[in-house]
C-alpha cells in the first residue's frame, strides 16, 4: 500500500504544482500537538513522523475527495486498482475506519487547506469523511416525519456539525461515531463514565446481561416490533411491546462495531452508547432462530451467509468488553422489560394461548371439555 500512498502524494503535487516541503513544513508545525494523540511512545524520528503524517494524510484525502468529486476529476484512470469505485474500495473503507489507522483531524484539515489554498480551512474534511464512510452505516432507514420535525426544530436538518465540540485529538472514527449518535440518547446520570486501562480487569458476563433473548421474551408474552426511525440505538418498550429500529448488517459491520467499541472503551471522557447497544443485541440474539425472527419482524437485514453467522457476529463482538449495565443508556428500559418478563401471569397467559388457543380445533376441544365438566358437575349435584 505504500506504493499507492506515494502515487497519491505525487498526484497531489502535480495537480497543485506545490513542492513537497510545503506539506512537510505544515505537518512539522503540528508535530508536537499530534504525537500525544497516539497511545504510547512513537518510535519514529521527527522527520520520519512528519513524512508518515504527510504521506498518509494525502492518501486519505485523495480517497475522500475521489468518492465525493470523482476520481477521474482528480486525474486517476477509470481502472485504477485503488483510486476508483471498484471492489477494493470496500476493503479500504473497512481498513480506514480502524482505530489504529486514524490521523488527527487537524492534520487533515491543514493538508486539505494547503491543497485548496486556504490553510485555515476547517470542517470540510469531516463532511468528506462522512460521505466516504457512508456505506458502513448500520441503517438505511429513512427519517420519520416526527424525527424530521425534531431535527428541523433544532436546526440540524442539513447542518449536522461533527466539530461542534471540537477537540484536538478528533479523528475520522470519532466524527463517524458522532454522526451515528446525532441527537443521541441522554447520558446516564451520576458518575457513570468508567473505562479500562492496562490494568487486569476482566469482563464479567453477569454484569453484561441487559435482557433475555428473543425466544425467551416471546415465551413471556413480550412482543418484538420494528421501530420506524433511522436512529439504530433508539430502542423503546411500552405495554409489553419492545420496539427496535432496523439494523443493516453487511461485511463491514463487524469491523465498524469493533472499532467503535474499542474507541469508547479506551477513552475515559467518552460515553458508551455503541457498546451498550451491541451488548443489548448480543443478549437479544442467542441463536439463529432469534436472528430469523428479528429478520421476519424487519429489524435485522443482513448480507451474510446465514442467520447463524449473524448470531455468531454479535456473540463474538462483546468478548473482553468491560461493561456494567448500570452505565448503559438502556438500563432503565432493561429493568422495565425484565420486570414484565418476571411477572408470572404473562408467562401463564402465553402458555394458555399456545396450548389451548393456537388453532380452532384446540379451542373447540377446550370448550367441549369445559361443557362436559359442567354437565358432570350438574349431574352429580342433582343426583345427590
PDB file of C-alpha atoms in Angstrom, residues 61-313:
ATOM      1  CA  UNK A  61      -7.660  12.981   1.372  1.00  0.00           C
ATOM      2  CA  UNK A  62      -7.338  11.625  -2.183  1.00  0.00           C
ATOM      3  CA  UNK A  63      -9.736   8.808  -1.283  1.00  0.00           C
ATOM      4  CA  UNK A  64     -12.170  11.196   0.434  1.00  0.00           C
ATOM      5  CA  UNK A  65     -12.129  13.653  -2.465  1.00  0.00           C
ATOM      6  CA  UNK A  66     -12.317  10.888  -5.065  1.00  0.00           C
ATOM      7  CA  UNK A  67     -15.512   9.478  -3.599  1.00  0.00           C
ATOM      8  CA  UNK A  68     -17.063  12.953  -3.327  1.00  0.00           C
ATOM      9  CA  UNK A  69     -15.804  14.578  -6.541  1.00  0.00           C
ATOM     10  CA  UNK A  70     -14.966  11.595  -8.715  1.00  0.00           C
ATOM     11  CA  UNK A  71     -11.522  10.028  -9.137  1.00  0.00           C
ATOM     12  CA  UNK A  72     -11.486  10.961 -12.808  1.00  0.00           C
ATOM     13  CA  UNK A  73     -11.707  14.626 -11.819  1.00  0.00           C
ATOM     14  CA  UNK A  74      -8.560  14.160  -9.730  1.00  0.00           C
ATOM     15  CA  UNK A  75      -6.663  12.659 -12.656  1.00  0.00           C
ATOM     16  CA  UNK A  76      -6.897   8.908 -11.974  1.00  0.00           C
ATOM     17  CA  UNK A  77      -7.729   6.397 -14.724  1.00  0.00           C
ATOM     18  CA  UNK A  78     -11.043   4.564 -14.582  1.00  0.00           C
ATOM     19  CA  UNK A  79      -9.399   1.190 -13.945  1.00  0.00           C
ATOM     20  CA  UNK A  80      -7.034   2.357 -11.169  1.00  0.00           C
ATOM     21  CA  UNK A  81      -6.608  -0.509  -8.642  1.00  0.00           C
ATOM     22  CA  UNK A  82      -7.094   1.803  -5.635  1.00  0.00           C
ATOM     23  CA  UNK A  83      -8.342   5.218  -6.701  1.00  0.00           C
ATOM     24  CA  UNK A  84     -11.586   4.159  -8.374  1.00  0.00           C
ATOM     25  CA  UNK A  85     -15.016   2.951  -7.279  1.00  0.00           C
ATOM     26  CA  UNK A  86     -14.063  -0.702  -7.663  1.00  0.00           C
ATOM     27  CA  UNK A  87     -14.432  -3.703  -5.344  1.00  0.00           C
ATOM     28  CA  UNK A  88     -11.289  -2.845  -3.372  1.00  0.00           C
ATOM     29  CA  UNK A  89     -12.930   0.346  -2.078  1.00  0.00           C
ATOM     30  CA  UNK A  90     -14.996  -1.643   0.452  1.00  0.00           C
ATOM     31  CA  UNK A  91     -11.844  -3.200   1.897  1.00  0.00           C
ATOM     32  CA  UNK A  92     -10.152   0.200   2.052  1.00  0.00           C
ATOM     33  CA  UNK A  93     -13.147   1.704   3.894  1.00  0.00           C
ATOM     34  CA  UNK A  94     -13.057  -1.095   6.487  1.00  0.00           C
ATOM     35  CA  UNK A  95      -9.303  -0.643   6.991  1.00  0.00           C
ATOM     36  CA  UNK A  96      -9.528   3.125   7.310  1.00  0.00           C
ATOM     37  CA  UNK A  97     -12.232   3.009   9.998  1.00  0.00           C
ATOM     38  CA  UNK A  98      -9.907   1.021  12.272  1.00  0.00           C
ATOM     39  CA  UNK A  99      -8.886   2.856  15.435  1.00  0.00           C
ATOM     40  CA  UNK A 100      -5.176   2.263  14.884  1.00  0.00           C
ATOM     41  CA  UNK A 101      -5.339   3.818  11.396  1.00  0.00           C
ATOM     42  CA  UNK A 102      -6.652   7.226  12.464  1.00  0.00           C
ATOM     43  CA  UNK A 103      -4.921  10.552  11.830  1.00  0.00           C
ATOM     44  CA  UNK A 104      -5.782  13.685  13.865  1.00  0.00           C
ATOM     45  CA  UNK A 105      -8.377  15.804  12.101  1.00  0.00           C
ATOM     46  CA  UNK A 106      -6.284  18.965  12.411  1.00  0.00           C
ATOM     47  CA  UNK A 107      -3.542  17.334  10.296  1.00  0.00           C
ATOM     48  CA  UNK A 108      -6.042  16.501   7.546  1.00  0.00           C
ATOM     49  CA  UNK A 109      -7.581  19.979   7.793  1.00  0.00           C
ATOM     50  CA  UNK A 110      -4.191  21.625   7.292  1.00  0.00           C
ATOM     51  CA  UNK A 111      -3.207  19.392   4.351  1.00  0.00           C
ATOM     52  CA  UNK A 112      -6.531  19.915   2.563  1.00  0.00           C
ATOM     53  CA  UNK A 113      -6.397  23.629   3.279  1.00  0.00           C
ATOM     54  CA  UNK A 114      -2.997  23.832   1.553  1.00  0.00           C
ATOM     55  CA  UNK A 115      -4.341  21.938  -1.468  1.00  0.00           C
ATOM     56  CA  UNK A 116      -7.339  24.282  -1.775  1.00  0.00           C
ATOM     57  CA  UNK A 117      -5.445  27.456  -0.998  1.00  0.00           C
ATOM     58  CA  UNK A 118      -6.986  28.037   2.444  1.00  0.00           C
ATOM     59  CA  UNK A 119      -4.548  26.913   5.187  1.00  0.00           C
ATOM     60  CA  UNK A 120      -7.039  27.712   7.973  1.00  0.00           C
ATOM     61  CA  UNK A 121      -9.807  25.563   6.459  1.00  0.00           C
ATOM     62  CA  UNK A 122     -11.836  23.544   8.996  1.00  0.00           C
ATOM     63  CA  UNK A 123     -14.881  21.311   8.771  1.00  0.00           C
ATOM     64  CA  UNK A 124     -14.702  20.169   5.135  1.00  0.00           C
ATOM     65  CA  UNK A 125     -12.652  17.052   5.925  1.00  0.00           C
ATOM     66  CA  UNK A 126     -15.293  15.905   8.423  1.00  0.00           C
ATOM     67  CA  UNK A 127     -18.014  16.193   5.784  1.00  0.00           C
ATOM     68  CA  UNK A 128     -15.879  14.346   3.235  1.00  0.00           C
ATOM     69  CA  UNK A 129     -15.194  11.605   5.817  1.00  0.00           C
ATOM     70  CA  UNK A 130     -18.896  11.083   6.478  1.00  0.00           C
ATOM     71  CA  UNK A 131     -19.527  10.822   2.742  1.00  0.00           C
ATOM     72  CA  UNK A 132     -16.670   8.313   2.367  1.00  0.00           C
ATOM     73  CA  UNK A 133     -17.750   6.064   5.248  1.00  0.00           C
ATOM     74  CA  UNK A 134     -21.481   6.249   4.492  1.00  0.00           C
ATOM     75  CA  UNK A 135     -21.596   2.655   3.091  1.00  0.00           C
ATOM     76  CA  UNK A 136     -20.623   1.411   6.573  1.00  0.00           C
ATOM     77  CA  UNK A 137     -23.702   2.955   8.190  1.00  0.00           C
ATOM     78  CA  UNK A 138     -25.658   0.332  10.181  1.00  0.00           C
ATOM     79  CA  UNK A 139     -29.017   1.584   8.903  1.00  0.00           C
ATOM     80  CA  UNK A 140     -30.550   2.818   5.684  1.00  0.00           C
ATOM     81  CA  UNK A 141     -33.941   3.553   7.209  1.00  0.00           C
ATOM     82  CA  UNK A 142     -35.347   6.936   6.076  1.00  0.00           C
ATOM     83  CA  UNK A 143     -36.220   9.632   8.599  1.00  0.00           C
ATOM     84  CA  UNK A 144     -39.729   9.525  10.012  1.00  0.00           C
ATOM     85  CA  UNK A 145     -41.758  12.726   9.899  1.00  0.00           C
ATOM     86  CA  UNK A 146     -41.501  13.151  13.693  1.00  0.00           C
ATOM     87  CA  UNK A 147     -37.702  12.801  13.538  1.00  0.00           C
ATOM     88  CA  UNK A 148     -37.599  15.212  10.603  1.00  0.00           C
ATOM     89  CA  UNK A 149     -39.648  17.790  12.545  1.00  0.00           C
ATOM     90  CA  UNK A 150     -37.400  17.391  15.587  1.00  0.00           C
ATOM     91  CA  UNK A 151     -34.266  17.895  13.507  1.00  0.00           C
ATOM     92  CA  UNK A 152     -35.742  20.965  11.830  1.00  0.00           C
ATOM     93  CA  UNK A 153     -36.764  22.477  15.160  1.00  0.00           C
ATOM     94  CA  UNK A 154     -33.194  22.056  16.429  1.00  0.00           C
ATOM     95  CA  UNK A 155     -31.669  23.391  13.232  1.00  0.00           C
ATOM     96  CA  UNK A 156     -29.974  20.070  12.378  1.00  0.00           C
ATOM     97  CA  UNK A 157     -31.910  19.153   9.252  1.00  0.00           C
ATOM     98  CA  UNK A 158     -28.967  19.603   6.916  1.00  0.00           C
ATOM     99  CA  UNK A 159     -26.337  21.173   9.130  1.00  0.00           C
ATOM    100  CA  UNK A 160     -25.057  18.467  11.477  1.00  0.00           C
ATOM    101  CA  UNK A 161     -21.707  19.747  12.681  1.00  0.00           C
ATOM    102  CA  UNK A 162     -19.431  16.915  13.860  1.00  0.00           C
ATOM    103  CA  UNK A 163     -16.914  19.503  15.026  1.00  0.00           C
ATOM    104  CA  UNK A 164     -19.335  21.399  17.281  1.00  0.00           C
ATOM    105  CA  UNK A 165     -17.450  20.099  20.330  1.00  0.00           C
ATOM    106  CA  UNK A 166     -14.038  20.181  18.676  1.00  0.00           C
ATOM    107  CA  UNK A 167     -11.144  18.522  20.461  1.00  0.00           C
ATOM    108  CA  UNK A 168      -7.525  18.464  19.367  1.00  0.00           C
ATOM    109  CA  UNK A 169      -7.463  14.681  19.043  1.00  0.00           C
ATOM    110  CA  UNK A 170     -10.627  14.364  16.976  1.00  0.00           C
ATOM    111  CA  UNK A 171     -10.286  11.913  14.084  1.00  0.00           C
ATOM    112  CA  UNK A 172     -12.487  10.338  11.411  1.00  0.00           C
ATOM    113  CA  UNK A 173     -13.708   7.437  13.566  1.00  0.00           C
ATOM    114  CA  UNK A 174     -14.937   9.873  16.213  1.00  0.00           C
ATOM    115  CA  UNK A 175     -16.598  12.041  13.556  1.00  0.00           C
ATOM    116  CA  UNK A 176     -18.385   8.932  12.260  1.00  0.00           C
ATOM    117  CA  UNK A 177     -19.474   7.981  15.781  1.00  0.00           C
ATOM    118  CA  UNK A 178     -20.820  11.471  16.474  1.00  0.00           C
ATOM    119  CA  UNK A 179     -22.802  11.296  13.257  1.00  0.00           C
ATOM    120  CA  UNK A 180     -24.311   7.939  14.289  1.00  0.00           C
ATOM    121  CA  UNK A 181     -25.310   9.343  17.676  1.00  0.00           C
ATOM    122  CA  UNK A 182     -26.567  12.716  16.426  1.00  0.00           C
ATOM    123  CA  UNK A 183     -29.500  13.587  18.749  1.00  0.00           C
ATOM    124  CA  UNK A 184     -28.373  10.503  20.674  1.00  0.00           C
ATOM    125  CA  UNK A 185     -29.650   9.047  23.958  1.00  0.00           C
ATOM    126  CA  UNK A 186     -29.304  11.082  27.117  1.00  0.00           C
ATOM    127  CA  UNK A 187     -26.320  10.126  29.297  1.00  0.00           C
ATOM    128  CA  UNK A 188     -26.932   8.011  32.374  1.00  0.00           C
ATOM    129  CA  UNK A 189     -26.941  10.393  35.374  1.00  0.00           C
ATOM    130  CA  UNK A 190     -24.301  10.226  38.048  1.00  0.00           C
ATOM    131  CA  UNK A 191     -20.692   9.169  37.966  1.00  0.00           C
ATOM    132  CA  UNK A 192     -21.058   6.608  35.217  1.00  0.00           C
ATOM    133  CA  UNK A 193     -18.088   7.019  32.858  1.00  0.00           C
ATOM    134  CA  UNK A 194     -15.751   4.096  33.561  1.00  0.00           C
ATOM    135  CA  UNK A 195     -13.143   2.738  31.174  1.00  0.00           C
ATOM    136  CA  UNK A 196     -10.358   0.209  31.289  1.00  0.00           C
ATOM    137  CA  UNK A 197      -6.670   0.914  31.008  1.00  0.00           C
ATOM    138  CA  UNK A 198      -3.763  -1.534  31.102  1.00  0.00           C
ATOM    139  CA  UNK A 199      -4.821  -2.990  34.444  1.00  0.00           C
ATOM    140  CA  UNK A 200      -6.005  -6.580  34.652  1.00  0.00           C
ATOM    141  CA  UNK A 201      -9.742  -6.101  34.522  1.00  0.00           C
ATOM    142  CA  UNK A 202     -11.906  -8.980  33.333  1.00  0.00           C
ATOM    143  CA  UNK A 203     -15.222  -8.677  31.528  1.00  0.00           C
ATOM    144  CA  UNK A 204     -17.913 -10.178  33.776  1.00  0.00           C
ATOM    145  CA  UNK A 205     -20.742 -11.679  31.722  1.00  0.00           C
ATOM    146  CA  UNK A 206     -23.126 -11.403  34.679  1.00  0.00           C
ATOM    147  CA  UNK A 207     -22.719  -7.629  34.582  1.00  0.00           C
ATOM    148  CA  UNK A 208     -23.476  -7.596  30.846  1.00  0.00           C
ATOM    149  CA  UNK A 209     -26.923  -9.230  30.988  1.00  0.00           C
ATOM    150  CA  UNK A 210     -29.236  -6.413  29.975  1.00  0.00           C
ATOM    151  CA  UNK A 211     -32.098  -8.512  28.662  1.00  0.00           C
ATOM    152  CA  UNK A 212     -33.249 -12.047  27.818  1.00  0.00           C
ATOM    153  CA  UNK A 213     -33.002 -13.431  24.286  1.00  0.00           C
ATOM    154  CA  UNK A 214     -35.808 -13.042  21.743  1.00  0.00           C
ATOM    155  CA  UNK A 215     -37.094 -16.601  22.185  1.00  0.00           C
ATOM    156  CA  UNK A 216     -37.409 -16.221  25.979  1.00  0.00           C
ATOM    157  CA  UNK A 217     -39.016 -12.786  25.683  1.00  0.00           C
ATOM    158  CA  UNK A 218     -41.673 -14.157  23.331  1.00  0.00           C
ATOM    159  CA  UNK A 219     -42.363 -17.040  25.723  1.00  0.00           C
ATOM    160  CA  UNK A 220     -43.033 -14.433  28.408  1.00  0.00           C
ATOM    161  CA  UNK A 221     -45.558 -12.662  26.176  1.00  0.00           C
ATOM    162  CA  UNK A 222     -43.341  -9.762  25.132  1.00  0.00           C
ATOM    163  CA  UNK A 223     -43.937  -8.701  21.535  1.00  0.00           C
ATOM    164  CA  UNK A 224     -40.999  -7.567  19.384  1.00  0.00           C
ATOM    165  CA  UNK A 225     -41.740  -4.984  16.712  1.00  0.00           C
ATOM    166  CA  UNK A 226     -39.775  -2.760  14.347  1.00  0.00           C
ATOM    167  CA  UNK A 227     -39.250   0.850  15.437  1.00  0.00           C
ATOM    168  CA  UNK A 228     -39.539   3.192  12.448  1.00  0.00           C
ATOM    169  CA  UNK A 229     -36.572   5.528  12.817  1.00  0.00           C
ATOM    170  CA  UNK A 230     -33.132   5.999  11.251  1.00  0.00           C
ATOM    171  CA  UNK A 231     -31.538   6.083  14.736  1.00  0.00           C
ATOM    172  CA  UNK A 232     -30.390   2.496  15.239  1.00  0.00           C
ATOM    173  CA  UNK A 233     -29.883   2.978  19.001  1.00  0.00           C
ATOM    174  CA  UNK A 234     -33.447   4.260  19.667  1.00  0.00           C
ATOM    175  CA  UNK A 235     -34.993   1.211  21.386  1.00  0.00           C
ATOM    176  CA  UNK A 236     -38.357   1.572  23.172  1.00  0.00           C
ATOM    177  CA  UNK A 237     -40.507  -0.587  25.472  1.00  0.00           C
ATOM    178  CA  UNK A 238     -44.133   0.061  26.403  1.00  0.00           C
ATOM    179  CA  UNK A 239     -47.116  -2.112  27.325  1.00  0.00           C
ATOM    180  CA  UNK A 240     -45.296  -5.375  26.638  1.00  0.00           C
ATOM    181  CA  UNK A 241     -44.017  -4.308  23.202  1.00  0.00           C
ATOM    182  CA  UNK A 242     -40.268  -3.990  22.571  1.00  0.00           C
ATOM    183  CA  UNK A 243     -39.611  -1.758  19.567  1.00  0.00           C
ATOM    184  CA  UNK A 244     -36.181  -1.987  17.914  1.00  0.00           C
ATOM    185  CA  UNK A 245     -35.004   0.028  14.889  1.00  0.00           C
ATOM    186  CA  UNK A 246     -33.881  -1.701  11.719  1.00  0.00           C
ATOM    187  CA  UNK A 247     -30.240  -2.785  11.630  1.00  0.00           C
ATOM    188  CA  UNK A 248     -28.426  -3.371   8.350  1.00  0.00           C
ATOM    189  CA  UNK A 249     -25.614  -5.926   8.728  1.00  0.00           C
ATOM    190  CA  UNK A 250     -23.004  -6.204   5.979  1.00  0.00           C
ATOM    191  CA  UNK A 251     -19.425  -7.398   5.646  1.00  0.00           C
ATOM    192  CA  UNK A 252     -18.150  -4.179   7.245  1.00  0.00           C
ATOM    193  CA  UNK A 253     -20.399  -4.267  10.314  1.00  0.00           C
ATOM    194  CA  UNK A 254     -18.035  -6.326  12.455  1.00  0.00           C
ATOM    195  CA  UNK A 255     -15.088  -4.005  11.811  1.00  0.00           C
ATOM    196  CA  UNK A 256     -17.248  -0.932  12.403  1.00  0.00           C
ATOM    197  CA  UNK A 257     -18.663  -2.023  15.759  1.00  0.00           C
ATOM    198  CA  UNK A 258     -15.348  -3.484  16.977  1.00  0.00           C
ATOM    199  CA  UNK A 259     -13.564  -0.199  16.390  1.00  0.00           C
ATOM    200  CA  UNK A 260     -16.352   1.958  17.822  1.00  0.00           C
ATOM    201  CA  UNK A 261     -16.379  -0.215  20.956  1.00  0.00           C
ATOM    202  CA  UNK A 262     -12.578  -0.036  21.167  1.00  0.00           C
ATOM    203  CA  UNK A 263     -12.769   3.751  20.901  1.00  0.00           C
ATOM    204  CA  UNK A 264     -15.384   4.012  23.684  1.00  0.00           C
ATOM    205  CA  UNK A 265     -13.540   1.575  25.925  1.00  0.00           C
ATOM    206  CA  UNK A 266     -10.195   3.322  25.581  1.00  0.00           C
ATOM    207  CA  UNK A 267     -11.295   6.931  26.151  1.00  0.00           C
ATOM    208  CA  UNK A 268     -12.119   7.993  29.704  1.00  0.00           C
ATOM    209  CA  UNK A 269     -14.075  11.030  28.533  1.00  0.00           C
ATOM    210  CA  UNK A 270     -16.267   9.089  26.104  1.00  0.00           C
ATOM    211  CA  UNK A 271     -19.780   7.752  26.714  1.00  0.00           C
ATOM    212  CA  UNK A 272     -20.661   4.137  25.854  1.00  0.00           C
ATOM    213  CA  UNK A 273     -23.786   4.223  23.682  1.00  0.00           C
ATOM    214  CA  UNK A 274     -22.451   1.957  20.935  1.00  0.00           C
ATOM    215  CA  UNK A 275     -21.096  -0.546  23.464  1.00  0.00           C
ATOM    216  CA  UNK A 276     -24.472  -0.554  25.255  1.00  0.00           C
ATOM    217  CA  UNK A 277     -26.330  -1.167  22.011  1.00  0.00           C
ATOM    218  CA  UNK A 278     -24.057  -4.030  20.913  1.00  0.00           C
ATOM    219  CA  UNK A 279     -24.248  -5.702  24.343  1.00  0.00           C
ATOM    220  CA  UNK A 280     -28.046  -5.373  24.196  1.00  0.00           C
ATOM    221  CA  UNK A 281     -28.149  -7.047  20.768  1.00  0.00           C
ATOM    222  CA  UNK A 282     -25.734  -9.730  21.989  1.00  0.00           C
ATOM    223  CA  UNK A 283     -28.164 -10.512  24.832  1.00  0.00           C
ATOM    224  CA  UNK A 284     -31.119 -10.462  22.452  1.00  0.00           C
ATOM    225  CA  UNK A 285     -29.562 -12.835  19.903  1.00  0.00           C
ATOM    226  CA  UNK A 286     -28.583 -16.254  21.255  1.00  0.00           C
ATOM    227  CA  UNK A 287     -29.352 -18.446  18.261  1.00  0.00           C
ATOM    228  CA  UNK A 288     -30.059 -18.428  14.518  1.00  0.00           C
ATOM    229  CA  UNK A 289     -33.750 -18.710  15.423  1.00  0.00           C
ATOM    230  CA  UNK A 290     -33.538 -15.367  17.260  1.00  0.00           C
ATOM    231  CA  UNK A 291     -31.960 -13.785  14.182  1.00  0.00           C
ATOM    232  CA  UNK A 292     -34.583 -15.358  11.930  1.00  0.00           C
ATOM    233  CA  UNK A 293     -37.428 -13.907  13.974  1.00  0.00           C
ATOM    234  CA  UNK A 294     -35.851 -10.428  14.043  1.00  0.00           C
ATOM    235  CA  UNK A 295     -35.461 -10.670  10.270  1.00  0.00           C
ATOM    236  CA  UNK A 296     -39.125 -11.681   9.992  1.00  0.00           C
ATOM    237  CA  UNK A 297     -40.041  -8.579  12.009  1.00  0.00           C
ATOM    238  CA  UNK A 298     -37.976  -6.365   9.682  1.00  0.00           C
ATOM    239  CA  UNK A 299     -35.496  -5.500  12.449  1.00  0.00           C
ATOM    240  CA  UNK A 300     -32.397  -7.257  11.077  1.00  0.00           C
ATOM    241  CA  UNK A 301     -31.433  -7.211   7.424  1.00  0.00           C
ATOM    242  CA  UNK A 302     -28.147  -8.924   6.656  1.00  0.00           C
ATOM    243  CA  UNK A 303     -25.906  -9.764   3.719  1.00  0.00           C
ATOM    244  CA  UNK A 304     -24.044 -12.553   5.486  1.00  0.00           C
ATOM    245  CA  UNK A 305     -24.204 -16.215   4.552  1.00  0.00           C
ATOM    246  CA  UNK A 306     -26.692 -17.353   7.202  1.00  0.00           C
ATOM    247  CA  UNK A 307     -28.578 -16.376  10.356  1.00  0.00           C
ATOM    248  CA  UNK A 308     -26.028 -18.428  12.312  1.00  0.00           C
ATOM    249  CA  UNK A 309     -23.251 -16.092  11.129  1.00  0.00           C
ATOM    250  CA  UNK A 310     -25.206 -13.082  12.403  1.00  0.00           C
ATOM    251  CA  UNK A 311     -25.714 -14.703  15.815  1.00  0.00           C
ATOM    252  CA  UNK A 312     -22.010 -15.558  15.954  1.00  0.00           C
ATOM    253  CA  UNK A 313     -21.082 -11.980  14.995  1.00  0.00           C
TER     254      UNK A 313
END
